[in-house]
CSV table of C-alpha atoms in Angstrom, one decimal:
chain,number,residue,atom,x,y,z
A,17,SER,CA,0.1,0.0,0.0
A,18,CYS,CA,2.9,2.3,0.8
A,19,LEU,CA,4.5,1.7,-2.7
A,20,CYS,CA,1.4,1.7,-4.9
A,21,GLY,CA,-1.1,3.6,-2.8
A,22,SER,CA,-1.7,7.3,-2.2
A,23,ALA,CA,0.8,9.7,-0.4
A,24,PRO,CA,-1.0,9.3,2.9
A,25,CYS,CA,0.2,5.8,3.2
A,26,LEU,CA,3.7,7.3,3.6
A,27,LEU,CA,2.7,9.0,6.9
A,28,CYS,CA,3.6,7.4,10.3
A,29,GLY,CA,0.9,7.2,12.8
A,30,CYS,CA,2.7,9.8,14.9
A,31,CYS,CA,2.7,12.3,12.2
A,32,PRO,CA,0.0,15.1,12.5
A,33,SER,CA,-2.9,15.1,10.1
A,34,ALA,CA,-2.0,16.8,6.8
A,35,LYS,CA,-3.5,17.7,3.4
A,36,ASN,CA,-3.0,15.0,0.6
A,37,SER,CA,-1.7,17.7,-1.8
A,38,THR,CA,0.9,19.1,0.7
A,39,ILE,CA,2.4,15.6,1.1
A,40,SER,CA,2.5,15.1,-2.7
A,41,ARG,CA,4.3,18.3,-3.2
A,42,LEU,CA,6.7,17.6,-0.5
A,43,LEU,CA,7.6,14.2,-1.9
A,44,PHE,CA,8.2,15.6,-5.3
A,45,THR,CA,10.4,18.1,-3.8
A,46,PHE,CA,12.3,15.4,-2.0
A,47,PHE,CA,12.9,13.6,-5.3
A,48,LEU,CA,14.4,17.0,-6.6
A,49,PHE,CA,16.6,17.4,-3.5
A,50,LEU,CA,17.8,13.7,-3.7
A,51,GLY,CA,18.9,14.4,-7.4
A,52,THR,CA,20.6,17.7,-6.1
A,53,LEU,CA,22.5,15.5,-3.5
A,54,VAL,CA,23.7,13.1,-6.1
A,55,SER,CA,24.8,15.9,-8.3
A,56,ILE,CA,26.7,17.5,-5.3
A,57,ILE,CA,28.5,14.2,-4.5
A,58,MET,CA,29.6,13.7,-8.2
A,59,ILE,CA,31.1,17.2,-8.5
A,60,ILE,CA,33.1,17.1,-5.2
A,61,PRO,CA,36.8,16.9,-6.0
A,62,GLY,CA,38.4,13.7,-4.7
A,63,VAL,CA,35.4,11.4,-5.4
A,64,GLU,CA,37.0,10.2,-8.6
A,65,LYS,CA,40.2,9.3,-6.6
A,66,GLU,CA,38.1,7.5,-4.1
A,67,LEU,CA,36.4,5.4,-6.7
A,68,HIS,CA,39.7,4.4,-8.3
A,69,LYS,CA,40.5,2.7,-4.9
A,70,LEU,CA,37.6,0.3,-5.4
A,71,PRO,CA,39.0,-2.8,-7.3
A,72,GLY,CA,37.6,-3.3,-10.6
A,73,PHE,CA,35.2,-0.3,-10.4
A,74,CYS,CA,37.0,2.3,-12.6
A,75,GLU,CA,39.2,2.0,-15.7
A,76,GLY,CA,42.9,1.4,-14.3
A,77,SER,CA,41.8,0.5,-10.8
A,78,GLY,CA,42.6,-3.2,-11.2
A,79,SER,CA,40.5,-6.3,-12.3
A,80,VAL,CA,37.9,-8.4,-10.9
A,81,LEU,CA,38.2,-12.0,-11.3
A,82,GLY,CA,40.9,-11.4,-13.9
A,83,VAL,CA,38.6,-9.3,-16.0
A,84,GLN,CA,39.8,-5.7,-16.8
A,85,THR,CA,37.3,-3.1,-16.6
A,86,HIS,CA,36.8,-0.4,-19.2
A,87,VAL,CA,34.7,2.3,-17.3
A,88,ASP,CA,36.0,5.7,-17.4
A,89,CYS,CA,35.0,7.2,-14.1
A,90,GLY,CA,35.7,10.8,-15.4
A,91,SER,CA,32.6,10.5,-17.4
A,92,PHE,CA,30.4,10.0,-14.4
A,93,LEU,CA,31.8,12.9,-12.5
A,94,GLY,CA,32.2,16.5,-12.7
A,95,HIS,CA,30.2,18.9,-14.8
A,96,LYS,CA,29.2,16.2,-17.3
A,97,ALA,CA,27.6,14.2,-14.5
A,98,VAL,CA,25.7,17.2,-13.1
A,99,TYR,CA,24.5,18.2,-16.7
A,100,ARG,CA,23.2,14.6,-17.1
A,101,MET,CA,21.5,14.4,-13.7
A,102,GLY,CA,20.0,17.9,-14.4
A,103,PHE,CA,18.6,16.5,-17.7
A,104,ALA,CA,17.1,13.4,-15.9
A,105,MET,CA,15.3,15.5,-13.3
A,106,ALA,CA,14.2,17.9,-15.9
A,107,ALA,CA,12.8,15.1,-18.1
A,108,PHE,CA,11.2,13.5,-15.1
A,109,PHE,CA,9.2,16.6,-14.1
A,110,PHE,CA,8.5,17.5,-17.8
A,111,LEU,CA,6.9,14.0,-18.1
A,112,PHE,CA,4.7,14.5,-15.2
A,113,ALA,CA,3.8,18.1,-16.2
A,114,MET,CA,2.5,16.8,-19.5
A,115,ILE,CA,0.7,13.9,-17.8
A,116,MET,CA,-1.1,16.2,-15.5
A,117,VAL,CA,-2.4,18.9,-18.0
A,118,CYS,CA,-5.9,19.9,-17.0
A,119,VAL,CA,-6.6,17.9,-13.9
A,120,ARG,CA,-9.3,19.5,-12.1
A,121,SER,CA,-10.0,17.3,-9.1
A,122,SER,CA,-8.9,14.2,-7.4
A,123,LYS,CA,-11.7,12.3,-9.2
A,124,ASP,CA,-9.6,12.5,-12.3
A,125,PRO,CA,-7.7,9.0,-12.6
A,126,ARG,CA,-4.5,10.9,-13.2
A,127,ALA,CA,-4.7,12.4,-9.7
A,128,ALA,CA,-4.0,9.0,-8.3
A,129,VAL,CA,-0.7,9.0,-10.4
A,130,GLN,CA,0.1,12.4,-8.9
A,131,ASN,CA,-0.6,11.3,-5.3
A,132,GLY,CA,0.6,7.8,-5.4
A,133,PHE,CA,2.8,5.0,-6.9
A,134,TRP,CA,5.8,6.6,-5.3
A,135,PHE,CA,7.9,3.5,-5.6
A,136,PHE,CA,7.3,3.3,-9.3
A,137,LYS,CA,7.8,6.9,-9.8
A,138,PHE,CA,11.3,6.5,-8.0
A,139,LEU,CA,12.0,3.7,-10.4
A,140,VAL,CA,11.1,6.0,-13.5
A,141,LEU,CA,13.6,8.7,-12.2
A,142,VAL,CA,16.3,6.1,-11.7
A,143,GLY,CA,15.6,4.6,-15.2
A,144,ILE,CA,15.7,8.1,-16.7
A,145,THR,CA,19.0,9.0,-14.9
A,146,VAL,CA,20.8,5.8,-16.1
A,147,GLY,CA,19.7,6.5,-19.6
A,148,ALA,CA,20.8,10.1,-19.3
A,149,PHE,CA,24.4,8.7,-18.6
A,150,TYR,CA,24.3,6.9,-22.0
A,151,ILE,CA,23.9,10.2,-24.0
A,152,PRO,CA,27.0,10.6,-26.1
A,153,ASP,CA,29.0,13.7,-25.3
A,154,GLY,CA,29.1,15.2,-28.8
A,155,ALA,CA,27.1,18.5,-28.6
A,156,PHE,CA,24.8,17.5,-25.8
A,157,THR,CA,26.6,19.4,-23.0
A,158,SER,CA,27.1,22.6,-25.0
A,159,VAL,CA,23.5,22.5,-26.1
A,160,TRP,CA,22.1,21.8,-22.7
A,161,PHE,CA,24.1,24.5,-21.3
A,162,TYR,CA,21.8,27.1,-23.1
A,163,PHE,CA,18.6,25.2,-21.9
A,164,GLY,CA,20.0,25.6,-18.4
A,165,VAL,CA,20.5,29.3,-18.9
A,166,VAL,CA,16.9,29.8,-20.2
A,167,GLY,CA,15.4,27.7,-17.4
A,168,SER,CA,17.5,29.3,-14.7
A,169,PHE,CA,16.5,32.8,-15.8
A,170,LEU,CA,12.8,31.7,-15.6
A,171,PHE,CA,13.3,30.2,-12.1
A,172,ILE,CA,15.0,33.3,-10.9
A,173,LEU,CA,11.9,35.3,-12.1
A,174,ILE,CA,9.8,32.8,-10.0
A,175,GLN,CA,12.0,33.5,-7.1
A,176,LEU,CA,11.4,37.1,-7.5
A,177,VAL,CA,7.6,36.7,-7.6
A,178,LEU,CA,7.8,34.6,-4.4
A,179,LEU,CA,10.2,37.1,-2.8
A,180,ILE,CA,8.0,40.0,-3.6
A,181,ASP,CA,5.0,38.3,-2.3
A,182,PHE,CA,6.7,37.1,0.9
A,183,ALA,CA,8.0,40.7,1.6
A,184,HIS,CA,4.4,42.1,1.4
A,185,SER,CA,2.9,39.4,3.3
A,186,TRP,CA,5.8,39.9,6.0
A,187,SER,CA,5.0,43.7,6.2
A,188,GLN,CA,1.2,43.4,6.3
A,189,LEU,CA,1.5,40.7,9.2
A,190,TRP,CA,3.7,42.9,11.3
A,191,LEU,CA,1.6,46.0,10.6
A,192,ARG,CA,-1.6,44.2,11.5
A,193,ASN,CA,-0.1,42.9,14.7
A,194,ALA,CA,1.1,46.5,15.6
A,195,GLY,CA,-2.3,47.9,14.9
A,196,GLU,CA,-4.3,45.1,16.9
A,197,SER,CA,-2.0,45.2,20.0
A,198,ASN,CA,-1.1,48.9,19.8
A,199,ALA,CA,2.5,47.6,20.7
A,200,LYS,CA,5.5,49.9,19.7
A,201,GLY,CA,7.6,46.7,19.5
A,202,TRP,CA,6.3,45.5,16.2
A,203,TYR,CA,7.2,49.0,14.6
A,204,ALA,CA,10.6,48.8,16.3
A,205,ALA,CA,11.1,45.4,14.8
A,206,LEU,CA,10.3,46.6,11.3
A,207,CYS,CA,12.6,49.5,11.6
A,208,VAL,CA,15.6,47.1,12.9
A,209,ILE,CA,15.1,44.6,10.2
A,210,THR,CA,14.8,47.4,7.4
A,211,PHE,CA,18.0,48.9,8.8
A,212,ILE,CA,19.9,45.5,8.8
A,213,PHE,CA,18.9,44.9,5.3
A,214,TYR,CA,19.8,48.2,3.9
A,215,ALA,CA,23.1,48.1,6.1
A,216,THR,CA,24.0,44.7,4.5
A,217,SER,CA,23.3,45.9,1.1
A,218,ILE,CA,25.5,49.0,1.4
A,219,ALA,CA,28.3,47.0,2.9
A,220,ALA,CA,28.0,44.4,0.0
A,221,ILE,CA,28.0,47.1,-2.6
A,222,VAL,CA,31.1,48.6,-1.1
A,223,LEU,CA,32.8,45.1,-1.2
A,224,LEU,CA,31.6,44.8,-4.7
A,225,TYR,CA,33.4,48.0,-5.8
A,226,VAL,CA,36.6,47.0,-3.9
A,227,TYR,CA,36.9,43.3,-5.1
A,228,TYR,CA,35.3,43.3,-8.6
A,229,THR,CA,36.5,46.7,-9.9
A,230,LYS,CA,39.8,48.4,-10.4
A,231,PRO,CA,40.7,52.0,-10.6
A,232,GLU,CA,41.6,51.6,-14.2
A,233,GLY,CA,39.5,49.1,-16.3
A,234,CYS,CA,36.7,46.8,-15.2
A,235,THR,CA,34.3,49.4,-16.8
A,236,GLU,CA,31.5,46.7,-17.1
A,237,GLY,CA,31.6,45.9,-13.3
A,238,LYS,CA,31.5,49.5,-12.4
A,239,VAL,CA,28.5,50.3,-14.8
A,240,LEU,CA,26.6,47.3,-13.5
A,241,ILE,CA,27.0,47.9,-10.0
A,242,SER,CA,26.1,51.6,-10.4
A,243,ILE,CA,22.9,50.9,-12.4
A,244,ASN,CA,21.7,48.5,-10.0
A,245,LEU,CA,22.5,50.8,-7.0
A,246,ILE,CA,20.5,53.6,-8.7
A,247,LEU,CA,17.6,51.3,-9.5
A,248,CYS,CA,17.4,50.3,-5.9
A,249,LEU,CA,17.4,53.8,-4.6
A,250,ILE,CA,14.6,54.6,-7.1
A,251,VAL,CA,12.4,51.7,-5.9
A,252,SER,CA,13.2,52.7,-2.2
A,253,ALA,CA,12.1,56.3,-2.8
A,254,VAL,CA,9.0,55.2,-4.8
A,255,SER,CA,7.9,52.9,-2.1
A,256,ILE,CA,7.5,55.7,0.4
A,257,LEU,CA,6.0,58.3,-1.8
A,258,PRO,CA,2.6,59.7,-0.5
A,259,LYS,CA,0.4,58.7,-3.4
A,260,ILE,CA,1.8,55.1,-3.2
A,261,GLN,CA,1.2,55.1,0.5
A,262,ASP,CA,-2.4,56.2,-0.2
A,263,ALA,CA,-3.0,53.6,-2.7
A,264,GLN,CA,-1.1,50.8,-0.8
A,265,PRO,CA,-0.8,51.5,2.9
A,266,HIS,CA,1.2,48.4,3.5
A,267,SER,CA,3.9,49.2,1.2
A,268,GLY,CA,7.1,50.6,2.7
A,269,LEU,CA,10.8,50.3,3.1
A,270,LEU,CA,10.8,46.6,4.6
A,271,GLN,CA,9.8,45.4,1.0
A,272,ALA,CA,12.1,47.5,-0.8
A,273,SER,CA,14.9,46.6,1.5
A,274,LEU,CA,14.5,42.9,1.0
A,275,ILE,CA,14.3,43.5,-2.9
A,276,THR,CA,17.5,45.5,-2.7
A,277,LEU,CA,19.4,43.0,-0.7
A,278,TYR,CA,18.4,40.2,-3.3
A,279,THR,CA,19.3,42.5,-6.1
A,280,VAL,CA,22.7,43.0,-4.6
A,281,TYR,CA,23.1,39.2,-4.4
A,282,VAL,CA,22.1,38.9,-8.0
A,283,THR,CA,24.7,41.4,-8.8
A,284,TRP,CA,27.3,39.8,-7.0
A,285,SER,CA,26.4,36.4,-8.5
A,286,ALA,CA,26.9,38.1,-12.0
A,287,LEU,CA,30.2,39.6,-11.3
A,288,ALA,CA,31.4,36.2,-10.2
A,289,ASN,CA,30.9,35.0,-13.7
A,290,VAL,CA,32.9,38.0,-15.4
A,291,PRO,CA,35.5,36.1,-17.4
A,292,THR,CA,38.3,38.5,-16.9
A,293,GLN,CA,40.7,37.4,-14.2
A,294,THR,CA,41.7,40.9,-13.2
A,295,CYS,CA,38.2,42.1,-12.6
A,296,ASN,CA,36.9,38.7,-10.9
A,297,PRO,CA,39.2,37.4,-8.3
A,298,THR,CA,37.1,34.3,-7.7
A,299,LEU,CA,37.3,33.3,-11.5
A,300,LEU,CA,38.5,29.6,-11.8
A,301,VAL,CA,39.2,27.6,-14.9
A,302,ARG,CA,37.8,24.1,-14.1
A,303,ASN,CA,38.3,20.9,-15.9
A,304,SER,CA,35.8,18.0,-16.5
A,305,THR,CA,36.4,16.4,-13.1
A,306,GLY,CA,35.9,19.3,-10.9
A,307,SER,CA,39.6,20.4,-10.2
A,308,ALA,CA,40.6,24.0,-10.9
A,309,THR,CA,43.4,26.1,-11.7
A,310,ALA,CA,43.9,29.6,-10.4
A,311,THR,CA,46.5,32.0,-9.2
A,312,GLN,CA,45.5,31.4,-5.7
A,313,PRO,CA,44.9,28.0,-3.9
A,314,LEU,CA,41.5,26.6,-4.3
A,315,THR,CA,39.8,26.6,-0.9
A,316,THR,CA,36.1,25.7,-2.0
A,317,TRP,CA,34.9,23.6,-4.7
A,318,TRP,CA,32.4,26.2,-5.7
A,319,ASP,CA,32.2,29.9,-4.7
A,320,ALA,CA,30.3,31.8,-2.1
A,321,PRO,CA,27.6,33.0,-4.5
A,322,SER,CA,26.8,29.4,-5.4
A,323,ILE,CA,26.4,28.3,-1.8
A,324,VAL,CA,23.9,31.2,-1.2
A,325,GLY,CA,22.2,30.5,-4.5
A,326,LEU,CA,21.7,26.8,-3.3
A,327,ILE,CA,20.3,28.0,0.1
A,328,ILE,CA,17.9,30.3,-1.8
A,329,PHE,CA,17.0,27.5,-4.1
A,330,ILE,CA,16.1,25.2,-1.2
A,331,LEU,CA,14.0,27.8,0.6
A,332,CYS,CA,12.1,28.9,-2.6
A,333,THR,CA,11.4,25.2,-3.6
A,334,LEU,CA,10.1,24.4,-0.1
A,335,PHE,CA,8.1,27.8,-0.3
A,336,ILE,CA,6.4,26.5,-3.5
A,337,SER,CA,5.7,23.1,-2.0
A,338,VAL,CA,3.9,24.1,1.3
A,339,ARG,CA,2.6,27.5,1.1
A,340,SER,CA,-0.5,29.3,-0.2
A,341,SER,CA,-0.1,33.0,-0.8
A,342,ASP,CA,-2.3,35.6,1.0
A,343,HIS,CA,-2.4,37.5,-2.2
A,344,PRO,CA,-5.2,36.5,-4.9
A,345,GLN,CA,-3.0,37.6,-7.7
A,346,VAL,CA,-0.3,35.1,-6.7
A,347,ASN,CA,-2.7,32.4,-6.0
A,348,LYS,CA,-4.2,33.0,-9.5
A,349,LEU,CA,-0.8,32.5,-11.1
A,350,MET,CA,0.0,29.2,-9.1
A,351,LEU,CA,-3.5,28.1,-8.5
A,352,THR,CA,-2.9,27.5,-4.8
A,353,GLU,CA,-6.4,28.4,-3.3
A,354,GLU,CA,-7.6,25.7,-1.0
A,355,SER,CA,-10.6,23.9,-2.4
A,356,VAL,CA,-13.8,23.9,-0.4
A,357,ALA,CA,-13.6,20.1,-0.1
A,358,GLY,CA,-10.4,20.6,1.9
A,359,VAL,CA,-12.2,22.5,4.6
A,360,GLY,CA,-14.7,19.8,5.3
A,361,SER,CA,-12.0,17.0,5.2
A,362,GLU,CA,-9.9,18.9,7.6
A,363,ALA,CA,-12.8,19.4,10.0
A,364,ALA,CA,-13.5,15.7,9.7
A,365,ALA,CA,-9.9,14.7,10.4
A,366,VAL,CA,-9.8,16.9,13.4
A,367,GLU,CA,-13.1,15.7,14.8
A,368,SER,CA,-12.1,12.0,14.5
A,369,GLY,CA,-8.8,12.5,16.4
A,370,LEU,CA,-6.8,10.4,13.9
A,371,HIS,CA,-3.5,11.4,12.6
A,372,HIS,CA,-3.8,10.8,8.8
A,373,ALA,CA,-3.8,12.6,5.5
A,374,TYR,CA,-7.1,13.6,4.0
A,375,ASP,CA,-8.0,14.2,0.5
A,376,ASN,CA,-8.7,18.0,0.1
A,377,GLU,CA,-8.9,18.1,-3.7
A,378,GLN,CA,-12.4,16.1,-4.3
A,379,ASP,CA,-14.1,19.3,-5.6
A,380,GLY,CA,-11.1,21.0,-7.0
A,381,VAL,CA,-7.3,20.8,-7.0
A,382,SER,CA,-5.6,23.1,-4.4
A,383,TYR,CA,-2.7,23.8,-6.7
A,384,ASN,CA,-1.9,23.6,-10.6
A,385,TYR,CA,-0.3,20.1,-10.9
A,386,THR,CA,1.2,21.1,-14.4
A,387,PHE,CA,2.6,24.4,-13.2
A,388,PHE,CA,4.1,22.8,-10.1
A,389,HIS,CA,6.0,20.4,-12.1
A,390,LEU,CA,7.2,22.9,-14.5
A,391,CYS,CA,8.5,25.0,-11.5
A,392,LEU,CA,10.5,22.0,-10.3
A,393,LEU,CA,11.7,21.5,-13.9
A,394,LEU,CA,13.1,25.1,-13.9
A,395,ALA,CA,14.5,24.5,-10.3
A,396,ALA,CA,16.4,21.3,-11.6
A,397,LEU,CA,17.9,23.5,-14.4
A,398,TYR,CA,18.7,26.3,-12.1
A,399,ILE,CA,20.5,24.0,-9.5
A,400,MET,CA,22.4,22.4,-12.5
A,401,MET,CA,23.7,25.7,-13.3
A,402,THR,CA,24.4,26.8,-9.9
A,403,LEU,CA,26.5,23.6,-9.2
A,404,THR,CA,28.6,24.2,-12.3
A,405,ASN,CA,28.9,28.0,-11.5
A,406,TRP,CA,27.3,28.7,-14.8
A,407,TYR,CA,30.5,27.7,-16.5
A,408,ARG,CA,30.3,26.6,-20.2
A,409,PRO,CA,32.3,23.5,-21.4
A,410,ASP,CA,34.7,24.0,-24.3
A,411,GLU,CA,34.7,21.9,-27.5
A,412,SER,CA,37.0,19.3,-25.9
A,413,LEU,CA,34.7,19.0,-22.9
A,414,ARG,CA,37.8,19.4,-20.7
A,415,VAL,CA,37.7,22.9,-19.6
A,416,LEU,CA,34.8,24.9,-18.2
A,417,THR,CA,35.0,28.7,-18.9
A,418,SER,CA,32.8,31.4,-17.7
A,419,PRO,CA,30.8,33.2,-20.6
A,420,TRP,CA,29.4,36.7,-20.5
A,421,THR,CA,26.1,34.9,-21.2
A,422,ALA,CA,25.7,34.0,-17.5
A,423,VAL,CA,26.6,37.7,-16.5
A,424,TRP,CA,23.9,39.3,-18.7
A,425,VAL,CA,21.1,36.6,-17.8
A,426,LYS,CA,21.6,37.4,-14.1
A,427,ILE,CA,21.8,41.1,-14.6
A,428,CYS,CA,18.8,41.1,-16.7
A,429,SER,CA,16.9,39.0,-14.1
A,430,SER,CA,17.8,41.6,-11.4
A,431,TRP,CA,16.5,44.3,-13.6
A,432,ALA,CA,13.3,42.3,-14.3
A,433,GLY,CA,12.8,41.9,-10.6
A,434,LEU,CA,13.2,45.6,-9.9
A,435,LEU,CA,10.7,46.4,-12.6
A,436,LEU,CA,8.3,43.7,-11.4
A,437,TYR,CA,8.3,45.2,-7.8
A,438,LEU,CA,8.0,48.8,-9.1
A,439,TRP,CA,4.8,47.6,-10.9
A,440,THR,CA,3.4,46.1,-7.7
A,441,LEU,CA,3.8,49.6,-6.3
A,442,VAL,CA,2.3,51.7,-9.1
A,443,ALA,CA,-0.2,49.3,-10.5
A,444,PRO,CA,-2.9,50.6,-8.1
A,445,LEU,CA,-2.4,54.1,-9.6
A,446,VAL,CA,-2.2,52.8,-13.2
A,447,LEU,CA,-5.3,50.7,-12.9
A,448,PRO,CA,-7.4,52.3,-10.4
A,449,ASP,CA,-10.5,50.0,-11.2
A,450,ARG,CA,-8.9,46.8,-10.3
A,451,ASP,CA,-8.8,45.5,-6.7
A,452,PHE,CA,-5.1,45.2,-5.4
A,453,SER,CA,-6.0,44.7,-1.6
């Protein structure tokens, strides 16, 4: 039953009651995190050396029962392995996105496939992964790089939508608490958090000027940092204009400070891909097995922007999996409204006192199945690019270089995020007939 039945069968008796839809999203997210973990293991320097110690496992590591092996472990490690793992996860989620098109409720037979058969879905993922490693090198890695760039750009935009929604919800919650309790502590907390965000952003911008620019040269870095600094100042000023405050009483500097901090991070991540050694002290030239050559000793197997990107990826993916937005516009985009059936099912579960999962999608799905899988597909491409530092393999598939493509994709995504946030501020003034409450 646990292998073939619905997701609730995977819950232990000690677990609290939960929605069927939430458990399914978490399990699909677990598949994504499992693939990410495998990718991390395969890109860590030294793994190939350890595999060569196993007798008969890799080519040149000895023989088993007198039979010499002919498996090149280098083809299963490094950026080539990460690209193939990313392809497998993307193909897996694309398959389910196509299968789940236009599922309206759990009465649709395809909903059982979405919420059950986890053992067989795991076998499908393993099978696709094994098949991906049989793809010939050829032009696959170079072509898949551009798929990763486009998918990562779209996932960054989804991150920005979630970040803007989170910032607005956060501000509204604290202002509501302050209004209900008449406590000055909530206002003080808002001021402190906003100050910390802006102080961190200013310090980061100063460090970007110090480490990623030079008094002579590095014009691109200076221009990009300056443009994003000016845009952040503009959105911060717009957020506290009297007309904006009248149209959106909850808008303020907390949201603007959070968007500014994220914009500074994306700028830092973009500058870390500038392919000029003098303007990018963190630039590394990596070979296909994950080692690197640089003027300074290599202390980490990926850089700090990638680690921050991995953390943001985990948080945003979990955010997609478990949260329904407070804003109708975001719910309309992601179809995360709770169905009416879920309310009755939840009441019945509480009334019975049993700890189990209940079907809350009998009258309508609580999230768009296809859109959810497409989000995980884009997340798989994003983590693939993050683990490889957005480096592009050369024709020999032996050296990874940092292209300007990665720089401009990240910078454009930061501009898109700022424009999107600016639109959330001015939309009530531009479209006064619409409800933006």
